[in-house]
PDB file of C-alpha atoms in Angstrom:
ATOM      1  CA  UNK U  37      88.964  81.410 119.109  1.00 71.00           C
ATOM      2  CA  UNK U  38      89.058  84.034 117.743  1.00 80.00           C
ATOM      3  CA  UNK U  39      91.564  86.245 119.151  1.00 84.00           C
ATOM      4  CA  UNK U  40      93.315  83.525 118.493  1.00 86.00           C
ATOM      5  CA  UNK U  41      92.611  84.207 114.487  1.00 90.00           C
ATOM      6  CA  UNK U  42      92.921  87.850 114.703  1.00 92.00           C
ATOM      7  CA  UNK U  43      96.169  87.505 116.258  1.00 92.00           C
ATOM      8  CA  UNK U  44      97.937  85.332 113.631  1.00 92.00           C
ATOM      9  CA  UNK U  45      95.801  87.228 110.256  1.00 94.00           C
ATOM     10  CA  UNK U  46      98.150  90.182 112.695  1.00 94.00           C
ATOM     11  CA  UNK U  47     101.168  87.531 112.539  1.00 94.00           C
ATOM     12  CA  UNK U  48     100.509  86.686 109.185  1.00 95.00           C
ATOM     13  CA  UNK U  49     100.099  90.992 107.745  1.00 96.00           C
ATOM     14  CA  UNK U  50     103.542  91.064 109.160  1.00 96.00           C
ATOM     15  CA  UNK U  51     105.556  88.012 107.219  1.00 95.00           C
ATOM     16  CA  UNK U  52     103.642  88.686 104.716  1.00 96.00           C
ATOM     17  CA  UNK U  53     104.914  92.582 103.604  1.00 97.00           C
ATOM     18  CA  UNK U  54     108.040  91.260 104.099  1.00 97.00           C
ATOM     19  CA  UNK U  55     107.367  88.830 101.390  1.00 96.00           C
ATOM     20  CA  UNK U  56     106.214  91.152  99.160  1.00 97.00           C
ATOM     21  CA  UNK U  57     108.725  93.626  99.211  1.00 96.00           C
ATOM     22  CA  UNK U  58     111.110  91.053  98.566  1.00 97.00           C
ATOM     23  CA  UNK U  59     109.467  89.870  95.196  1.00 96.00           C
ATOM     24  CA  UNK U  60     108.937  92.839  94.318  1.00 96.00           C
ATOM     25  CA  UNK U  61     111.937  92.507  93.135  1.00 94.00           C
ATOM     26  CA  UNK U  62     111.988  89.383  91.674  1.00 95.00           C
ATOM     27  CA  UNK U  63     108.578  90.201  90.101  1.00 94.00           C
ATOM     28  CA  UNK U  64     109.626  94.260  87.905  1.00 93.00           C
ATOM     29  CA  UNK U  65     112.997  91.927  86.791  1.00 92.00           C
ATOM     30  CA  UNK U  66     111.460  89.428  85.452  1.00 92.00           C
ATOM     31  CA  UNK U  67     108.838  91.600  83.580  1.00 88.00           C
ATOM     32  CA  UNK U  68     112.013  93.465  81.946  1.00 87.00           C
ATOM     33  CA  UNK U  69     114.113  91.499  81.297  1.00 86.00           C
ATOM     34  CA  UNK U  70     112.323  87.761  81.995  1.00 86.00           C
ATOM     35  CA  UNK U  71     115.352  86.632  84.289  1.00 88.00           C
ATOM     36  CA  UNK U  72     114.894  85.394  87.313  1.00 90.00           C
ATOM     37  CA  UNK U  73     117.567  88.002  89.469  1.00 93.00           C
ATOM     38  CA  UNK U  74     118.610  84.597  92.061  1.00 93.00           C
ATOM     39  CA  UNK U  75     121.232  87.394  93.569  1.00 95.00           C
ATOM     40  CA  UNK U  76     117.761  89.497  94.760  1.00 96.00           C
ATOM     41  CA  UNK U  77     118.170  86.684  97.943  1.00 95.00           C
ATOM     42  CA  UNK U  78     121.055  88.158  98.468  1.00 97.00           C
ATOM     43  CA  UNK U  79     121.742  91.237  98.704  1.00 97.00           C
ATOM     44  CA  UNK U  80     118.889  91.440 100.928  1.00 97.00           C
ATOM     45  CA  UNK U  81     121.252  89.644 103.500  1.00 97.00           C
ATOM     46  CA  UNK U  82     123.020  92.067 102.265  1.00 97.00           C
ATOM     47  CA  UNK U  83     121.146  94.865 102.869  1.00 97.00           C
ATOM     48  CA  UNK U  84     120.939  93.356 106.120  1.00 96.00           C
ATOM     49  CA  UNK U  85     124.058  93.865 107.349  1.00 97.00           C
ATOM     50  CA  UNK U  86     125.054  96.982 105.817  1.00 97.00           C
ATOM     51  CA  UNK U  87     121.690  98.631 107.899  1.00 95.00           C
ATOM     52  CA  UNK U  88     124.071  96.902 110.864  1.00 95.00           C
ATOM     53  CA  UNK U  89     127.165  98.587 109.705  1.00 95.00           C
ATOM     54  CA  UNK U  90     125.336 102.061 109.215  1.00 95.00           C
ATOM     55  CA  UNK U  91     123.919 101.993 112.241  1.00 93.00           C
ATOM     56  CA  UNK U  92     126.648 101.422 114.075  1.00 90.00           C
ATOM     57  CA  UNK U  93     129.006 104.111 112.890  1.00 92.00           C
ATOM     58  CA  UNK U  94     126.360 106.756 112.307  1.00 91.00           C
ATOM     59  CA  UNK U  95     125.876 105.503 116.282  1.00 88.00           C
ATOM     60  CA  UNK U  96     121.723 105.062 115.892  1.00 87.00           C
ATOM     61  CA  UNK U  97     121.950 101.760 116.633  1.00 81.00           C
ATOM     62  CA  UNK U  98     118.540 101.074 117.927  1.00 76.00           C
ATOM     63  CA  UNK U  99     117.043 104.752 117.436  1.00 82.00           C
ATOM     64  CA  UNK U 100     113.503 103.896 115.295  1.00 81.00           C
ATOM     65  CA  UNK U 101     114.162 107.381 113.713  1.00 82.00           C
ATOM     66  CA  UNK U 102     117.715 106.660 113.304  1.00 85.00           C
ATOM     67  CA  UNK U 103     116.284 104.104 111.475  1.00 87.00           C
ATOM     68  CA  UNK U 104     115.227 106.559 108.937  1.00 91.00           C
ATOM     69  CA  UNK U 105     118.003 107.613 108.142  1.00 93.00           C
ATOM     70  CA  UNK U 106     119.653 104.186 108.148  1.00 95.00           C
ATOM     71  CA  UNK U 107     116.695 102.940 105.925  1.00 95.00           C
ATOM     72  CA  UNK U 108     117.467 104.843 103.342  1.00 96.00           C
ATOM     73  CA  UNK U 109     121.530 106.242 102.704  1.00 96.00           C
ATOM     74  CA  UNK U 110     121.448 101.416 102.796  1.00 97.00           C
ATOM     75  CA  UNK U 111     117.995 101.928 100.070  1.00 97.00           C
ATOM     76  CA  UNK U 112     120.769 103.505  98.115  1.00 97.00           C
ATOM     77  CA  UNK U 113     123.967 101.753  98.342  1.00 97.00           C
ATOM     78  CA  UNK U 114     122.269  98.149  98.116  1.00 97.00           C
ATOM     79  CA  UNK U 115     119.880  99.790  95.039  1.00 97.00           C
ATOM     80  CA  UNK U 116     123.963 100.499  93.308  1.00 97.00           C
ATOM     81  CA  UNK U 117     124.699  97.532  94.152  1.00 97.00           C
ATOM     82  CA  UNK U 118     122.001  96.061  91.988  1.00 96.00           C
ATOM     83  CA  UNK U 119     122.580  97.974  88.833  1.00 97.00           C
ATOM     84  CA  UNK U 120     126.092  96.417  88.822  1.00 96.00           C
ATOM     85  CA  UNK U 121     124.999  93.024  89.104  1.00 95.00           C
ATOM     86  CA  UNK U 122     123.096  93.456  86.294  1.00 95.00           C
ATOM     87  CA  UNK U 123     126.110  95.335  84.263  1.00 95.00           C
ATOM     88  CA  UNK U 124     128.783  92.797  85.465  1.00 94.00           C
ATOM     89  CA  UNK U 125     126.798  89.956  85.431  1.00 93.00           C
ATOM     90  CA  UNK U 126     123.785  90.310  82.893  1.00 93.00           C
ATOM     91  CA  UNK U 127     123.868  92.934  80.287  1.00 93.00           C
ATOM     92  CA  UNK U 128     126.403  90.683  79.074  1.00 92.00           C
ATOM     93  CA  UNK U 129     125.005  87.427  78.518  1.00 90.00           C
ATOM     94  CA  UNK U 130     121.656  89.873  77.126  1.00 85.00           C
ATOM     95  CA  UNK U 131     120.271  88.453  74.370  1.00 79.00           C
ATOM     96  CA  UNK U 132     121.480  84.595  74.699  1.00 81.00           C
ATOM     97  CA  UNK U 133     119.999  81.714  75.535  1.00 81.00           C
ATOM     98  CA  UNK U 134     118.017  82.081  78.293  1.00 80.00           C
ATOM     99  CA  UNK U 135     120.387  79.410  80.264  1.00 86.00           C
ATOM    100  CA  UNK U 136     123.872  81.899  80.075  1.00 90.00           C
ATOM    101  CA  UNK U 137     122.287  84.156  81.814  1.00 89.00           C
ATOM    102  CA  UNK U 138     120.856  82.211  84.986  1.00 89.00           C
ATOM    103  CA  UNK U 139     123.726  81.013  85.855  1.00 92.00           C
ATOM    104  CA  UNK U 140     125.344  83.952  85.967  1.00 94.00           C
ATOM    105  CA  UNK U 141     123.028  85.057  88.474  1.00 93.00           C
ATOM    106  CA  UNK U 142     123.786  81.829  90.223  1.00 94.00           C
ATOM    107  CA  UNK U 143     126.980  82.683  90.419  1.00 94.00           C
ATOM    108  CA  UNK U 144     126.827  86.085  90.784  1.00 95.00           C
ATOM    109  CA  UNK U 145     124.333  85.120  94.292  1.00 95.00           C
ATOM    110  CA  UNK U 146     127.143  82.716  95.582  1.00 95.00           C
ATOM    111  CA  UNK U 147     129.602  85.327  95.218  1.00 96.00           C
ATOM    112  CA  UNK U 148     126.970  88.217  97.244  1.00 97.00           C
ATOM    113  CA  UNK U 149     126.333  85.345 100.066  1.00 96.00           C
ATOM    114  CA  UNK U 150     130.210  85.091  99.952  1.00 96.00           C
ATOM    115  CA  UNK U 151     131.272  87.825 100.551  1.00 96.00           C
ATOM    116  CA  UNK U 152     128.831  88.985 103.430  1.00 96.00           C
ATOM    117  CA  UNK U 153     130.194  86.363 105.382  1.00 96.00           C
ATOM    118  CA  UNK U 154     133.937  87.220 105.197  1.00 95.00           C
ATOM    119  CA  UNK U 155     133.428  90.765 105.720  1.00 94.00           C
ATOM    120  CA  UNK U 156     129.741  89.802 108.643  1.00 92.00           C
ATOM    121  CA  UNK U 157     131.253  87.176 109.960  1.00 91.00           C
ATOM    122  CA  UNK U 158     129.616  83.623 110.415  1.00 92.00           C
ATOM    123  CA  UNK U 159     128.624  83.782 113.896  1.00 94.00           C
ATOM    124  CA  UNK U 160     124.565  84.715 114.128  1.00 94.00           C
ATOM    125  CA  UNK U 161     124.498  88.979 114.909  1.00 94.00           C
ATOM    126  CA  UNK U 162     122.206  90.053 117.270  1.00 94.00           C
ATOM    127  CA  UNK U 163     120.513  92.880 115.356  1.00 95.00           C
ATOM    128  CA  UNK U 164     119.521  96.232 117.389  1.00 91.00           C
ATOM    129  CA  UNK U 165     116.104  96.545 116.425  1.00 88.00           C
ATOM    130  CA  UNK U 166     115.177  99.956 114.261  1.00 90.00           C
ATOM    131  CA  UNK U 167     110.880  99.754 115.098  1.00 91.00           C
ATOM    132  CA  UNK U 168     109.785 101.464 118.219  1.00 90.00           C
ATOM    133  CA  UNK U 169     108.753  98.840 121.268  1.00 89.00           C
ATOM    134  CA  UNK U 170     105.365  98.439 123.266  1.00 91.00           C
ATOM    135  CA  UNK U 171     101.904  96.397 122.994  1.00 92.00           C
ATOM    136  CA  UNK U 172      98.601  96.956 121.738  1.00 93.00           C
ATOM    137  CA  UNK U 173      95.941  94.397 123.736  1.00 89.00           C
ATOM    138  CA  UNK U 174      92.761  94.527 120.563  1.00 87.00           C
ATOM    139  CA  UNK U 175      90.354  91.895 121.236  1.00 85.00           C
ATOM    140  CA  UNK U 176      92.938  89.376 123.223  1.00 85.00           C
ATOM    141  CA  UNK U 177      95.067  90.225 120.738  1.00 89.00           C
ATOM    142  CA  UNK U 178      98.625  91.166 120.871  1.00 91.00           C
ATOM    143  CA  UNK U 179      99.470  94.084 117.821  1.00 93.00           C
ATOM    144  CA  UNK U 180     103.340  94.691 118.223  1.00 95.00           C
ATOM    145  CA  UNK U 181     104.272  98.468 117.242  1.00 94.00           C
ATOM    146  CA  UNK U 182     107.083  96.481 115.620  1.00 95.00           C
ATOM    147  CA  UNK U 183     104.581  95.322 113.305  1.00 96.00           C
ATOM    148  CA  UNK U 184     102.592  97.953 112.555  1.00 95.00           C
ATOM    149  CA  UNK U 185     105.195  99.516 111.236  1.00 95.00           C
ATOM    150  CA  UNK U 186     106.519  96.733 109.055  1.00 96.00           C
ATOM    151  CA  UNK U 187     102.952  96.050 107.441  1.00 96.00           C
ATOM    152  CA  UNK U 188     102.890 100.419 106.875  1.00 96.00           C
ATOM    153  CA  UNK U 189     106.225 100.646 105.497  1.00 96.00           C
ATOM    154  CA  UNK U 190     106.005  97.868 102.868  1.00 96.00           C
ATOM    155  CA  UNK U 191     102.302  99.431 102.171  1.00 96.00           C
ATOM    156  CA  UNK U 192     103.750 102.767 101.542  1.00 96.00           C
ATOM    157  CA  UNK U 193     106.375 101.403  99.249  1.00 96.00           C
ATOM    158  CA  UNK U 194     104.429  99.725  97.684  1.00 96.00           C
ATOM    159  CA  UNK U 195     102.241 101.528  96.596  1.00 95.00           C
ATOM    160  CA  UNK U 196     104.907 104.394  96.193  1.00 95.00           C
ATOM    161  CA  UNK U 197     106.135 101.762  93.629  1.00 95.00           C
ATOM    162  CA  UNK U 198     102.760 101.519  92.232  1.00 93.00           C
ATOM    163  CA  UNK U 199     102.258 104.888  91.786  1.00 94.00           C
ATOM    164  CA  UNK U 200     106.413 105.326  89.471  1.00 95.00           C
ATOM    165  CA  UNK U 201     105.377 102.603  86.720  1.00 92.00           C
ATOM    166  CA  UNK U 202     102.050 103.712  86.310  1.00 91.00           C
ATOM    167  CA  UNK U 203     101.939 107.848  87.025  1.00 92.00           C
ATOM    168  CA  UNK U 204     105.672 108.764  86.070  1.00 93.00           C
ATOM    169  CA  UNK U 205     107.535 109.681  83.206  1.00 93.00           C
ATOM    170  CA  UNK U 206     110.400 107.171  83.956  1.00 93.00           C
ATOM    171  CA  UNK U 207     107.262 104.520  85.263  1.00 92.00           C
ATOM    172  CA  UNK U 208     106.932 104.193  81.373  1.00 92.00           C
ATOM    173  CA  UNK U 209     109.787 104.261  79.624  1.00 93.00           C
ATOM    174  CA  UNK U 210     109.473 101.263  81.916  1.00 92.00           C
ATOM    175  CA  UNK U 211     106.816  99.500  80.652  1.00 91.00           C
ATOM    176  CA  UNK U 212     107.728 100.933  77.402  1.00 92.00           C
ATOM    177  CA  UNK U 213     110.580  98.193  77.706  1.00 91.00           C
ATOM    178  CA  UNK U 214     108.906  95.738  79.472  1.00 88.00           C
ATOM    179  CA  UNK U 215     106.226  95.050  76.830  1.00 87.00           C
ATOM    180  CA  UNK U 216     108.933  95.052  73.529  1.00 86.00           C
ATOM    181  CA  UNK U 217     112.810  96.629  74.400  1.00 86.00           C
ATOM    182  CA  UNK U 218     113.664  97.328  70.756  1.00 87.00           C
ATOM    183  CA  UNK U 219     110.044  99.352  70.025  1.00 89.00           C
ATOM    184  CA  UNK U 220     110.566 101.048  73.189  1.00 90.00           C
ATOM    185  CA  UNK U 221     114.838 102.454  71.278  1.00 90.00           C
ATOM    186  CA  UNK U 222     113.227 103.103  68.436  1.00 89.00           C
ATOM    187  CA  UNK U 223     111.031 106.632  69.818  1.00 89.00           C
ATOM    188  CA  UNK U 224     113.844 107.393  71.587  1.00 89.00           C
ATOM    189  CA  UNK U 225     113.815 104.982  75.068  1.00 91.00           C
ATOM    190  CA  UNK U 226     117.385 103.823  76.455  1.00 93.00           C
ATOM    191  CA  UNK U 227     116.610 100.421  77.361  1.00 92.00           C
ATOM    192  CA  UNK U 228     119.955 100.819  79.361  1.00 93.00           C
ATOM    193  CA  UNK U 229     118.644 103.374  81.703  1.00 94.00           C
ATOM    194  CA  UNK U 230     115.361 102.003  82.133  1.00 93.00           C
ATOM    195  CA  UNK U 231     116.729  97.973  83.618  1.00 94.00           C
ATOM    196  CA  UNK U 232     119.223  99.811  84.931  1.00 95.00           C
ATOM    197  CA  UNK U 233     116.563 101.456  87.114  1.00 96.00           C
ATOM    198  CA  UNK U 234     114.957  98.528  87.669  1.00 95.00           C
ATOM    199  CA  UNK U 235     117.320  96.515  89.382  1.00 96.00           C
ATOM    200  CA  UNK U 236     118.256  99.591  91.386  1.00 97.00           C
ATOM    201  CA  UNK U 237     114.891 100.185  92.823  1.00 96.00           C
ATOM    202  CA  UNK U 238     113.889  96.177  93.016  1.00 96.00           C
ATOM    203  CA  UNK U 239     117.331  95.438  95.025  1.00 96.00           C
ATOM    204  CA  UNK U 240     116.416  98.465  97.285  1.00 97.00           C
ATOM    205  CA  UNK U 241     113.288  96.921  98.314  1.00 97.00           C
ATOM    206  CA  UNK U 242     115.431  93.855  99.079  1.00 96.00           C
ATOM    207  CA  UNK U 243     117.482  95.858 101.412  1.00 97.00           C
ATOM    208  CA  UNK U 244     114.544  97.396 103.772  1.00 97.00           C
ATOM    209  CA  UNK U 245     113.382  94.062 104.134  1.00 97.00           C
ATOM    210  CA  UNK U 246     116.296  92.807 105.508  1.00 97.00           C
ATOM    211  CA  UNK U 247     116.996  95.519 107.875  1.00 96.00           C
ATOM    212  CA  UNK U 248     113.012  95.130 108.551  1.00 96.00           C
ATOM    213  CA  UNK U 249     113.328  91.177 108.650  1.00 96.00           C
ATOM    214  CA  UNK U 250     116.168  91.967 110.890  1.00 96.00           C
ATOM    215  CA  UNK U 251     115.094  94.429 113.304  1.00 94.00           C
ATOM    216  CA  UNK U 252     111.610  92.233 114.027  1.00 95.00           C
ATOM    217  CA  UNK U 253     113.399  89.407 115.190  1.00 94.00           C
ATOM    218  CA  UNK U 254     116.491  90.172 116.674  1.00 94.00           C
ATOM    219  CA  UNK U 255     119.269  87.767 114.810  1.00 95.00           C
ATOM    220  CA  UNK U 256     121.083  88.485 111.409  1.00 96.00           C
ATOM    221  CA  UNK U 257     122.947  86.162 108.986  1.00 96.00           C
ATOM    222  CA  UNK U 258     124.949  85.400 106.054  1.00 95.00           C
ATOM    223  CA  UNK U 259     122.499  82.607 105.215  1.00 94.00           C
ATOM    224  CA  UNK U 260     119.578  83.995 105.623  1.00 95.00           C
ATOM    225  CA  UNK U 261     118.565  84.791 102.319  1.00 95.00           C
ATOM    226  CA  UNK U 262     118.454  81.499 101.276  1.00 93.00           C
ATOM    227  CA  UNK U 263     114.865  80.517 102.582  1.00 92.00           C
ATOM    228  CA  UNK U 264     113.111  83.892 102.281  1.00 94.00           C
ATOM    229  CA  UNK U 265     114.785  85.044  98.949  1.00 94.00           C
ATOM    230  CA  UNK U 266     113.290  81.608  98.410  1.00 92.00           C
ATOM    231  CA  UNK U 267     109.321  82.066  99.914  1.00 93.00           C
ATOM    232  CA  UNK U 268     109.780  85.503  98.147  1.00 95.00           C
ATOM    233  CA  UNK U 269     109.828  83.609  94.410  1.00 94.00           C
ATOM    234  CA  UNK U 270     106.937  81.948  95.812  1.00 92.00           C
ATOM    235  CA  UNK U 271     105.884  84.426  96.724  1.00 94.00           C
ATOM    236  CA  UNK U 272     105.852  86.117  92.697  1.00 93.00           C
ATOM    237  CA  UNK U 273     104.768  83.561  91.329  1.00 92.00           C
ATOM    238  CA  UNK U 274     101.985  82.686  93.347  1.00 92.00           C
ATOM    239  CA  UNK U 275     100.399  86.042  92.528  1.00 92.00           C
ATOM    240  CA  UNK U 276     102.001  86.265  88.686  1.00 90.00           C
ATOM    241  CA  UNK U 277     105.187  86.522  87.618  1.00 87.00           C
ATOM    242  CA  UNK U 278     105.780  89.920  85.566  1.00 87.00           C
ATOM    243  CA  UNK U 279     103.227  91.776  88.051  1.00 89.00           C
ATOM    244  CA  UNK U 280     103.821  94.580  90.753  1.00 91.00           C
ATOM    245  CA  UNK U 281     100.167  94.301  92.147  1.00 92.00           C
ATOM    246  CA  UNK U 282     100.609  90.049  91.667  1.00 92.00           C
ATOM    247  CA  UNK U 283     103.736  89.906  93.608  1.00 94.00           C
ATOM    248  CA  UNK U 284     101.879  92.051  96.531  1.00 95.00           C
ATOM    249  CA  UNK U 285      99.232  89.556  96.725  1.00 95.00           C
ATOM    250  CA  UNK U 286     101.240  87.096  96.157  1.00 94.00           C
ATOM    251  CA  UNK U 287     102.948  88.245  99.621  1.00 95.00           C
ATOM    252  CA  UNK U 288     100.182  88.409 101.362  1.00 96.00           C
ATOM    253  CA  UNK U 289      98.811  84.938 101.028  1.00 94.00           C
ATOM    254  CA  UNK U 290     102.009  83.594 100.810  1.00 94.00           C
ATOM    255  CA  UNK U 291     102.183  84.676 104.730  1.00 94.00           C
ATOM    256  CA  UNK U 292      98.840  83.790 105.517  1.00 94.00           C
ATOM    257  CA  UNK U 293      99.206  80.204 104.201  1.00 91.00           C
ATOM    258  CA  UNK U 294     101.634  79.826 106.624  1.00 90.00           C
ATOM    259  CA  UNK U 295     101.167  81.464 109.284  1.00 91.00           C
ATOM    260  CA  UNK U 296      98.085  79.533 109.018  1.00 89.00           C
ATOM    261  CA  UNK U 297      99.887  76.623 109.279  1.00 86.00           C
ATOM    262  CA  UNK U 298     102.166  76.346 111.099  1.00 85.00           C
ATOM    263  CA  UNK U 299      99.444  77.888 113.995  1.00 83.00           C
ATOM    264  CA  UNK U 300      96.735  75.160 112.852  1.00 80.00           C
ATOM    265  CA  UNK U 301      99.260  72.242 111.575  1.00 74.00           C
ATOM    266  CA  UNK U 302     100.190  71.028 114.945  1.00 70.00           C
ATOM    267  CA  UNK U 303      96.482  70.769 116.339  1.00 67.00           C
ATOM    268  CA  UNK U 304      95.245  68.811 113.682  1.00 65.00           C
ATOM    269  CA  UNK U 305      97.443  66.952 113.320  1.00 70.00           C
ATOM    270  CA  UNK U 306      98.465  65.662 117.364  1.00 67.00           C
ATOM    271  CA  UNK U 307     101.373  67.578 117.154  1.00 65.00           C
ATOM    272  CA  UNK U 308     102.896  65.009 114.350  1.00 68.00           C
ATOM    273  CA  UNK U 309     103.633  67.570 112.876  1.00 70.00           C
ATOM    274  CA  UNK U 310     104.961  70.781 114.765  1.00 64.00           C
ATOM    275  CA  UNK U 311     105.647  74.562 113.681  1.00 67.00           C
ATOM    276  CA  UNK U 312     109.552  73.087 112.443  1.00 70.00           C
ATOM    277  CA  UNK U 313     108.472  72.463 109.313  1.00 72.00           C
ATOM    278  CA  UNK U 314     106.711  75.907 108.240  1.00 76.00           C
ATOM    279  CA  UNK U 315     109.126  76.007 105.315  1.00 81.00           C
ATOM    280  CA  UNK U 316     107.250  72.946 103.769  1.00 83.00           C
ATOM    281  CA  UNK U 317     103.793  74.497 103.739  1.00 79.00           C
ATOM    282  CA  UNK U 318     105.192  77.731 101.474  1.00 80.00           C
ATOM    283  CA  UNK U 319     107.236  75.443  98.860  1.00 83.00           C
ATOM    284  CA  UNK U 320     104.415  72.850  99.238  1.00 86.00           C
ATOM    285  CA  UNK U 321     102.565  76.077  97.557  1.00 83.00           C
ATOM    286  CA  UNK U 322     105.181  76.531  95.145  1.00 82.00           C
ATOM    287  CA  UNK U 323     104.975  73.023  93.795  1.00 87.00           C
ATOM    288  CA  UNK U 324     101.407  73.372  93.461  1.00 87.00           C
ATOM    289  CA  UNK U 325     101.727  76.124  92.034  1.00 86.00           C
ATOM    290  CA  UNK U 326     103.591  75.240  89.388  1.00 82.00           C
ATOM    291  CA  UNK U 327     101.114  71.599  88.519  1.00 87.00           C
ATOM    292  CA  UNK U 328      98.027  72.982  88.499  1.00 87.00           C
ATOM    293  CA  UNK U 329      98.475  77.536  87.398  1.00 85.00           C
ATOM    294  CA  UNK U 330     102.660  78.567  86.992  1.00 83.00           C
ATOM    295  CA  UNK U 331     100.885  81.798  85.363  1.00 82.00           C
ATOM    296  CA  UNK U 332      99.650  82.320  89.296  1.00 85.00           C
ATOM    297  CA  UNK U 333      97.245  84.261  89.956  1.00 84.00           C
ATOM    298  CA  UNK U 334      96.679  86.869  87.523  1.00 83.00           C
ATOM    299  CA  UNK U 335      98.693  85.597  84.998  1.00 73.00           C
ATOM    300  CA  UNK U 336     101.779  86.085  84.128  1.00 64.00           C
ATOM    301  CA  UNK U 337     102.635  89.106  82.173  1.00 59.00           C
ATOM    302  CA  UNK U 338     103.107  88.761  79.061  1.00 52.00           C
ATOM    303  CA  UNK U 339     104.569  91.430  76.824  1.00 53.00           C
ATOM    304  CA  UNK U 340     104.345  91.719  72.836  1.00 49.00           C
ATOM    305  CA  UNK U 341     106.955  90.367  72.424  1.00 49.00           C
ATOM    306  CA  UNK U 342     106.701  87.822  73.614  1.00 45.00           C
ATOM    307  CA  UNK U 343     103.009  86.317  72.254  1.00 36.00           C
ATOM    308  CA  UNK U 344     104.949  86.896  68.852  1.00 39.00           C
ATOM    309  CA  UNK U 345     108.629  84.674  69.923  1.00 35.00           C
ATOM    310  CA  UNK U 346     105.314  81.742  71.376  1.00 40.00           C
ATOM    311  CA  UNK U 347     103.382  82.184  67.722  1.00 36.00           C
ATOM    312  CA  UNK U 348     106.208  81.102  65.440  1.00 36.00           C
ATOM    313  CA  UNK U 349     105.921  77.214  66.974  1.00 31.00           C
TER     314      UNK U 349
END
């Protein structure tokens, strides 16, 4: 029993790491623009496909050291793609009703998904692993080097993001724009630059998550971003959308809920509910959170500007 619990804990940390990385992109954009960037999940997919193309072009497919170079280049490419999406699809609609940017985001998601399909093809692609091979036996639980690498990479990126946002000048500018863009502009901060930086970092992290995900499971499909993106969105809401610590917490919590429910539900129901229902557990969490605690566990990050807006009614 102890080995089983430890094994599922390791599995949950692995899945949760990927959810958390993607959730950060959702929560960063929402924290600044109060916008759900539905195109984010498709940039996650695009990151996996671009990583695969780069691996072939550079001749580093299957080499962990080459994965660092591929991850960095993919981060930059998808980051620039994220900035382009903001400039083309969201910036012209800034200041309009919230419905227009949301519809634009959905449209961009469809465009990106179809672009990936046309370039990468409809069929699932075998994905070379950039993660080291090997296993460790810990009290009967099997921990792979792949799982350890995914967790460490995710933690390093999360800590780096937290330090960047809270300890650097650019981070201060981002937080100022998130609090009140108009006031920030009065003190010499360019809101567009801060917003572009958010759209560079968030999709970049999602692209790295795409490479890690595909390397771990060994496959990439042009539709994989939809379900994974919805789960990451659930994680962002679970922790408190707009909050970076909340996105991290929500990602790992959702990983634990999904993993342990998938492992134990078939046993508890006598096989009536099998592992094929694992997606239901994640989306059930979304429904419950929206019903009973829509602000999330750590609370939604609300700026002074939003509070004033709400107090007018």
